């Protein structure tokens, strides 16, 4: 049996929804703060109704977190591009990408500009 079958999902999807990734990126700083976490507090941080937040989390709980991790890594890349003069290749590898080319493709898809253009445009 597949993971979807085990978890009772029949849509075949194992990737996180874009909405879930966006919400997680909102609440991760709060989670890292070490403050008390409840579903009510996390839903407030996500700027969502608690029931909607719970349903969204429940729909994505057994899915592959790759999209969330990639998004967080791209945020790190963007921060490093602005904070350092390190090469794109060095930043890509230090931020956990398997290759600079893969990182540049994903970066362009998200930011609609190359890392070099991003650095020039935002400095």
GROMACS .gro file of N, CA and C in nm:
model
  369
    1UNK      N    1   0.083  -0.121   0.000
    1UNK     CA    2   0.000   0.000   0.000
    1UNK      C    3   0.086   0.126   0.000
    2UNK      N    4   0.034   0.231  -0.059
    2UNK     CA    5   0.104   0.359  -0.063
    2UNK      C    6   0.076   0.437   0.065
    3UNK      N    7   0.154   0.542   0.088
    3UNK     CA    8   0.131   0.628   0.205
    3UNK      C    9  -0.007   0.690   0.199
    4UNK      N   10  -0.050   0.730   0.080
    4UNK     CA   11  -0.185   0.788   0.066
    4UNK      C   12  -0.292   0.688   0.108
    5UNK      N   13  -0.276   0.562   0.068
    5UNK     CA   14  -0.374   0.461   0.105
    5UNK      C   15  -0.373   0.436   0.255
    6UNK      N   16  -0.255   0.430   0.314
    6UNK     CA   17  -0.243   0.410   0.459
    6UNK      C   18  -0.309   0.523   0.535
    7UNK      N   19  -0.291   0.647   0.487
    7UNK     CA   20  -0.344   0.765   0.556
    7UNK      C   21  -0.487   0.797   0.516
    8UNK      N   22  -0.542   0.718   0.425
    8UNK     CA   23  -0.681   0.740   0.387
    8UNK      C   24  -0.702   0.852   0.287
    9UNK      N   25  -0.597   0.892   0.217
    9UNK     CA   26  -0.611   0.996   0.115
    9UNK      C   27  -0.628   0.928  -0.019
   10UNK      N   28  -0.723   0.975  -0.097
   10UNK     CA   29  -0.742   0.914  -0.228
   10UNK      C   30  -0.706   1.008  -0.342
   11UNK      N   31  -0.653   1.126  -0.309
   11UNK     CA   32  -0.619   1.220  -0.416
   11UNK      C   33  -0.478   1.196  -0.472
   12UNK      N   34  -0.400   1.110  -0.408
   12UNK     CA   35  -0.267   1.077  -0.457
   12UNK      C   36  -0.163   1.184  -0.430
   13UNK      N   37  -0.201   1.294  -0.370
   13UNK     CA   38  -0.108   1.405  -0.347
   13UNK      C   39  -0.023   1.380  -0.223
   14UNK      N   40   0.107   1.397  -0.239
   14UNK     CA   41   0.196   1.384  -0.125
   14UNK      C   42   0.273   1.513  -0.099
   15UNK      N   43   0.249   1.614  -0.180
   15UNK     CA   44   0.316   1.743  -0.163
   15UNK      C   45   0.231   1.835  -0.078
   16UNK      N   46   0.296   1.918   0.001
   16UNK     CA   47   0.226   2.017   0.082
   16UNK      C   48   0.156   2.118  -0.009
   17UNK      N   49   0.041   2.166   0.034
   17UNK     CA   50  -0.028   2.269  -0.043
   17UNK      C   51   0.048   2.401  -0.027
   18UNK      N   52   0.039   2.487  -0.128
   18UNK     CA   53   0.106   2.618  -0.122
   18UNK      C   54   0.052   2.699  -0.005
   19UNK      N   55  -0.077   2.689   0.022
   19UNK     CA   56  -0.137   2.762   0.134
   19UNK      C   57  -0.073   2.717   0.266
   20UNK      N   58  -0.053   2.587   0.281
   20UNK     CA   59   0.007   2.536   0.404
   20UNK      C   60   0.151   2.587   0.420
   21UNK      N   61   0.226   2.585   0.311
   21UNK     CA   62   0.364   2.635   0.316
   21UNK      C   63   0.365   2.782   0.358
   22UNK      N   64   0.278   2.863   0.300
   22UNK     CA   65   0.271   3.005   0.335
   22UNK      C   66   0.237   3.024   0.483
   23UNK      N   67   0.142   2.946   0.533
   23UNK     CA   68   0.102   2.955   0.673
   23UNK      C   69   0.216   2.913   0.764
   24UNK      N   70   0.284   2.805   0.729
   24UNK     CA   71   0.396   2.759   0.811
   24UNK      C   72   0.506   2.862   0.817
   25UNK      N   73   0.532   2.929   0.707
   25UNK     CA   74   0.635   3.033   0.707
   25UNK      C   75   0.596   3.148   0.799
   26UNK      N   76   0.467   3.172   0.815
   26UNK     CA   77   0.421   3.276   0.908
   26UNK      C   78   0.441   3.235   1.053
   27UNK      N   79   0.416   3.109   1.086
   27UNK     CA   80   0.419   3.068   1.226
   27UNK      C   81   0.555   3.018   1.275
   28UNK      N   82   0.644   2.983   1.185
   28UNK     CA   83   0.774   2.929   1.227
   28UNK      C   84   0.850   3.025   1.318
   29UNK      N   85   0.854   3.156   1.289
   29UNK     CA   86   0.923   3.246   1.384
   29UNK      C   87   0.864   3.239   1.525
   30UNK      N   88   0.732   3.226   1.535
   30UNK     CA   89   0.669   3.215   1.666
   30UNK      C   90   0.710   3.084   1.733
   31UNK      N   91   0.710   2.976   1.658
   31UNK     CA   92   0.748   2.846   1.713
   31UNK      C   93   0.892   2.852   1.765
   32UNK      N   94   0.980   2.919   1.693
   32UNK     CA   95   1.120   2.931   1.735
   32UNK      C   96   1.138   3.022   1.855
   33UNK      N   97   1.039   3.105   1.885
   33UNK     CA   98   1.050   3.198   1.997
   33UNK      C   99   1.047   3.126   2.131
   34UNK      N  100   0.996   3.004   2.134
   34UNK     CA  101   0.990   2.929   2.259
   34UNK      C  102   0.869   2.961   2.343
   35UNK      N  103   0.780   3.046   2.293
   35UNK     CA  104   0.659   3.079   2.367
   35UNK      C  105   0.562   2.963   2.367
   36UNK      N  106   0.462   2.972   2.453
   36UNK     CA  107   0.358   2.869   2.461
   36UNK      C  108   0.289   2.852   2.328
   37UNK      N  109   0.267   2.725   2.291
   37UNK     CA  110   0.198   2.698   2.165
   37UNK      C  111   0.069   2.623   2.192
   38UNK      N  112  -0.037   2.677   2.140
   38UNK     CA  113  -0.165   2.608   2.137
   38UNK      C  114  -0.219   2.626   1.995
   39UNK      N  115  -0.318   2.547   1.960
   39UNK     CA  116  -0.379   2.563   1.827
   39UNK      C  117  -0.439   2.703   1.814
   40UNK      N  118  -0.494   2.754   1.923
   40UNK     CA  119  -0.553   2.888   1.919
   40UNK      C  120  -0.446   2.994   1.890
   41UNK      N  121  -0.335   2.987   1.960
   41UNK     CA  122  -0.226   3.084   1.941
   41UNK      C  123  -0.167   3.071   1.801
   42UNK      N  124  -0.141   2.948   1.757
   42UNK     CA  125  -0.084   2.929   1.624
   42UNK      C  126  -0.179   2.976   1.515
   43UNK      N  127  -0.307   2.955   1.532
   43UNK     CA  128  -0.404   3.003   1.432
   43UNK      C  129  -0.405   3.155   1.429
   44UNK      N  130  -0.389   3.219   1.545
   44UNK     CA  131  -0.381   3.366   1.547
   44UNK      C  132  -0.255   3.413   1.475
   45UNK      N  133  -0.143   3.346   1.498
   45UNK     CA  134  -0.018   3.381   1.429
   45UNK      C  135  -0.033   3.364   1.278
   46UNK      N  136  -0.110   3.263   1.238
   46UNK     CA  137  -0.133   3.236   1.096
   46UNK      C  138  -0.241   3.327   1.037
   47UNK      N  139  -0.305   3.406   1.123
   47UNK     CA  140  -0.415   3.495   1.084
   47UNK      C  141  -0.528   3.416   1.020
   48UNK      N  142  -0.566   3.306   1.088
   48UNK     CA  143  -0.672   3.218   1.039
   48UNK      C  144  -0.766   3.183   1.153
   49UNK      N  145  -0.886   3.147   1.114
   49UNK     CA  146  -0.980   3.089   1.208
   49UNK      C  147  -0.921   2.958   1.259
   50UNK      N  148  -0.939   2.926   1.387
   50UNK     CA  149  -0.877   2.808   1.444
   50UNK      C  150  -0.923   2.680   1.375
   51UNK      N  151  -1.048   2.668   1.341
   51UNK     CA  152  -1.098   2.548   1.274
   51UNK      C  153  -1.036   2.534   1.135
   52UNK      N  154  -1.026   2.645   1.060
   52UNK     CA  155  -0.962   2.641   0.928
   52UNK      C  156  -0.816   2.600   0.939
   53UNK      N  157  -0.748   2.656   1.040
   53UNK     CA  158  -0.607   2.624   1.063
   53UNK      C  159  -0.591   2.475   1.093
   54UNK      N  160  -0.675   2.423   1.180
   54UNK     CA  161  -0.670   2.282   1.216
   54UNK      C  162  -0.694   2.194   1.093
   55UNK      N  163  -0.795   2.228   1.013
   55UNK     CA  164  -0.826   2.149   0.893
   55UNK      C  165  -0.711   2.152   0.793
   56UNK      N  166  -0.651   2.271   0.775
   56UNK     CA  167  -0.538   2.283   0.682
   56UNK      C  168  -0.420   2.198   0.731
   57UNK      N  169  -0.390   2.207   0.861
   57UNK     CA  170  -0.281   2.127   0.917
   57UNK      C  171  -0.310   1.978   0.902
   58UNK      N  172  -0.432   1.939   0.931
   58UNK     CA  173  -0.470   1.798   0.922
   58UNK      C  174  -0.458   1.745   0.779
   59UNK      N  175  -0.493   1.825   0.680
   59UNK     CA  176  -0.484   1.782   0.540
   59UNK      C  177  -0.339   1.766   0.493
   60UNK      N  178  -0.247   1.835   0.559
   60UNK     CA  179  -0.107   1.835   0.515
   60UNK      C  180  -0.012   1.759   0.606
   61UNK      N  181  -0.061   1.704   0.714
   61UNK     CA  182   0.024   1.648   0.817
   61UNK      C  183   0.113   1.533   0.772
   62UNK      N  184   0.067   1.448   0.682
   62UNK     CA  185   0.148   1.334   0.639
   62UNK      C  186   0.213   1.355   0.504
   63UNK      N  187   0.215   1.476   0.458
   63UNK     CA  188   0.272   1.504   0.326
   63UNK      C  189   0.420   1.537   0.336
   64UNK      N  190   0.483   1.537   0.222
   64UNK     CA  191   0.626   1.562   0.212
   64UNK      C  192   0.657   1.709   0.242
   65UNK      N  193   0.747   1.736   0.338
   65UNK     CA  194   0.778   1.874   0.374
   65UNK      C  195   0.880   1.942   0.283
   66UNK      N  196   0.915   1.879   0.173
   66UNK     CA  197   1.021   1.931   0.084
   66UNK      C  198   0.996   2.075   0.040
   67UNK      N  199   0.871   2.109   0.005
   67UNK     CA  200   0.842   2.245  -0.042
   67UNK      C  201   0.865   2.348   0.068
   68UNK      N  202   0.829   2.314   0.190
   68UNK     CA  203   0.851   2.405   0.303
   68UNK      C  204   1.000   2.424   0.329
   69UNK      N  205   1.073   2.316   0.327
   69UNK     CA  206   1.218   2.324   0.350
   69UNK      C  207   1.284   2.406   0.240
   70UNK      N  208   1.245   2.380   0.115
   70UNK     CA  209   1.303   2.455   0.003
   70UNK      C  210   1.272   2.604   0.017
   71UNK      N  211   1.151   2.637   0.055
   71UNK     CA  212   1.113   2.777   0.072
   71UNK      C  213   1.196   2.843   0.182
   72UNK      N  214   1.217   2.772   0.292
   72UNK     CA  215   1.299   2.827   0.401
   72UNK      C  216   1.444   2.845   0.355
   73UNK      N  217   1.494   2.751   0.278
   73UNK     CA  218   1.630   2.763   0.226
   73UNK      C  219   1.643   2.881   0.131
   74UNK      N  220   1.541   2.903   0.048
   74UNK     CA  221   1.544   3.018  -0.043
   74UNK      C  222   1.541   3.149   0.035
   75UNK      N  223   1.470   3.153   0.146
   75UNK     CA  224   1.473   3.272   0.232
   75UNK      C  225   1.614   3.295   0.286
   76UNK      N  226   1.681   3.187   0.325
   76UNK     CA  227   1.820   3.198   0.372
   76UNK      C  228   1.910   3.250   0.261
   77UNK      N  229   1.891   3.200   0.141
   77UNK     CA  230   1.971   3.246   0.027
   77UNK      C  231   1.951   3.395   0.007
   78UNK      N  232   1.826   3.440   0.007
   78UNK     CA  233   1.797   3.583  -0.013
   78UNK      C  234   1.863   3.667   0.096
   79UNK      N  235   1.855   3.623   0.220
   79UNK     CA  236   1.919   3.697   0.329
   79UNK      C  237   2.069   3.703   0.311
   80UNK      N  238   2.131   3.590   0.274
   80UNK     CA  239   2.276   3.585   0.254
   80UNK      C  240   2.320   3.670   0.136
   81UNK      N  241   2.239   3.674   0.030
   81UNK     CA  242   2.273   3.757  -0.085
   81UNK      C  243   2.283   3.903  -0.046
   82UNK      N  244   2.196   3.946   0.044
   82UNK     CA  245   2.195   4.087   0.086
   82UNK      C  246   2.296   4.116   0.195
   83UNK      N  247   2.328   4.018   0.277
   83UNK     CA  248   2.415   4.041   0.393
   83UNK      C  249   2.562   4.014   0.366
   84UNK      N  250   2.593   3.943   0.258
   84UNK     CA  251   2.733   3.908   0.230
   84UNK      C  252   2.766   3.935   0.083
   85UNK      N  253   2.894   3.923   0.054
   85UNK     CA  254   2.940   3.928  -0.085
   85UNK      C  255   2.981   3.790  -0.133
   86UNK      N  256   2.941   3.686  -0.060
   86UNK     CA  257   2.975   3.549  -0.098
   86UNK      C  258   2.920   3.517  -0.237
   87UNK      N  259   2.986   3.426  -0.304
   87UNK     CA  260   2.940   3.385  -0.437
   87UNK      C  261   2.808   3.311  -0.425
   88UNK      N  262   2.735   3.312  -0.533
   88UNK     CA  263   2.607   3.240  -0.538
   88UNK      C  264   2.630   3.092  -0.514
   89UNK      N  265   2.736   3.037  -0.571
   89UNK     CA  266   2.767   2.895  -0.553
   89UNK      C  267   2.792   2.862  -0.406
   90UNK      N  268   2.868   2.945  -0.339
   90UNK     CA  269   2.897   2.922  -0.197
   90UNK      C  270   2.769   2.931  -0.114
   91UNK      N  271   2.688   3.031  -0.139
   91UNK     CA  272   2.562   3.048  -0.065
   91UNK      C  273   2.470   2.928  -0.089
   92UNK      N  274   2.460   2.885  -0.213
   92UNK     CA  275   2.372   2.771  -0.246
   92UNK      C  276   2.412   2.648  -0.166
   93UNK      N  277   2.540   2.617  -0.164
   93UNK     CA  278   2.585   2.498  -0.094
   93UNK      C  279   2.570   2.512   0.057
   94UNK      N  280   2.600   2.629   0.110
   94UNK     CA  281   2.587   2.651   0.254
   94UNK      C  282   2.441   2.651   0.301
   95UNK      N  283   2.350   2.680   0.211
   95UNK     CA  284   2.207   2.680   0.246
   95UNK      C  285   2.141   2.546   0.219
   96UNK      N  286   2.220   2.446   0.182
   96UNK     CA  287   2.169   2.311   0.171
   96UNK      C  288   2.121   2.266   0.034
   97UNK      N  289   2.149   2.342  -0.070
   97UNK     CA  290   2.109   2.301  -0.204
   97UNK      C  291   2.215   2.206  -0.261
   98UNK      N  292   2.171   2.107  -0.338
   98UNK     CA  293   2.265   2.008  -0.392
   98UNK      C  294   2.352   2.066  -0.501
   99UNK      N  295   2.304   2.171  -0.567
   99UNK     CA  296   2.386   2.235  -0.669
   99UNK      C  297   2.345   2.381  -0.683
  100UNK      N  298   2.438   2.467  -0.721
  100UNK     CA  299   2.404   2.608  -0.744
  100UNK      C  300   2.300   2.623  -0.856
  101UNK      N  301   2.309   2.541  -0.961
  101UNK     CA  302   2.214   2.552  -1.073
  101UNK      C  303   2.071   2.523  -1.028
  102UNK      N  304   2.054   2.420  -0.945
  102UNK     CA  305   1.921   2.387  -0.894
  102UNK      C  306   1.868   2.503  -0.809
  103UNK      N  307   1.953   2.557  -0.722
  103UNK     CA  308   1.912   2.670  -0.639
  103UNK      C  309   1.873   2.789  -0.724
  104UNK      N  310   1.952   2.819  -0.828
  104UNK     CA  311   1.922   2.935  -0.912
  104UNK      C  312   1.788   2.917  -0.985
  105UNK      N  313   1.759   2.796  -1.029
  105UNK     CA  314   1.631   2.770  -1.096
  105UNK      C  315   1.515   2.791  -1.000
  106UNK      N  316   1.526   2.737  -0.880
  106UNK     CA  317   1.420   2.753  -0.780
  106UNK      C  318   1.410   2.898  -0.734
  107UNK      N  319   1.522   2.966  -0.722
  107UNK     CA  320   1.524   3.107  -0.681
  107UNK      C  321   1.451   3.191  -0.785
  108UNK      N  322   1.481   3.167  -0.912
  108UNK     CA  323   1.417   3.242  -1.020
  108UNK      C  324   1.267   3.216  -1.022
  109UNK      N  325   1.229   3.092  -1.002
  109UNK     CA  326   1.086   3.057  -1.001
  109UNK      C  327   1.012   3.133  -0.890
  110UNK      N  328   1.077   3.148  -0.776
  110UNK     CA  329   1.011   3.215  -0.663
  110UNK      C  330   1.017   3.366  -0.671
  111UNK      N  331   1.135   3.422  -0.702
  111UNK     CA  332   1.155   3.567  -0.696
  111UNK      C  333   1.145   3.637  -0.831
  112UNK      N  334   1.135   3.560  -0.939
  112UNK     CA  335   1.123   3.613  -1.075
  112UNK      C  336   1.245   3.697  -1.116
  113UNK      N  337   1.360   3.664  -1.059
  113UNK     CA  338   1.487   3.725  -1.097
  113UNK      C  339   1.599   3.633  -1.052
  114UNK      N  340   1.714   3.648  -1.114
  114UNK     CA  341   1.828   3.565  -1.075
  114UNK      C  342   1.881   3.613  -0.941
  115UNK      N  343   1.962   3.530  -0.873
  115UNK     CA  344   2.021   3.576  -0.748
  115UNK      C  345   2.106   3.704  -0.766
  116UNK      N  346   2.178   3.712  -0.877
  116UNK     CA  347   2.259   3.831  -0.903
  116UNK      C  348   2.170   3.954  -0.919
  117UNK      N  349   2.061   3.940  -0.993
  117UNK     CA  350   1.967   4.052  -1.010
  117UNK      C  351   1.904   4.091  -0.876
  118UNK      N  352   1.870   3.991  -0.796
  118UNK     CA  353   1.811   4.015  -0.664
  118UNK      C  354   1.908   4.097  -0.578
  119UNK      N  355   2.034   4.056  -0.579
  119UNK     CA  356   2.136   4.125  -0.499
  119UNK      C  357   2.151   4.271  -0.546
  120UNK      N  358   2.159   4.292  -0.676
  120UNK     CA  359   2.176   4.427  -0.730
  120UNK      C  360   2.052   4.512  -0.704
  121UNK      N  361   1.935   4.455  -0.721
  121UNK     CA  362   1.810   4.529  -0.708
  121UNK      C  363   1.782   4.570  -0.563
  122UNK      N  364   1.828   4.491  -0.466
  122UNK     CA  365   1.793   4.514  -0.326
  122UNK      C  366   1.905   4.570  -0.241
  123UNK      N  367   2.017   4.604  -0.300
  123UNK     CA  368   2.126   4.663  -0.220
  123UNK      C  369   2.123   4.812  -0.227
   0.00000   0.00000   0.00000
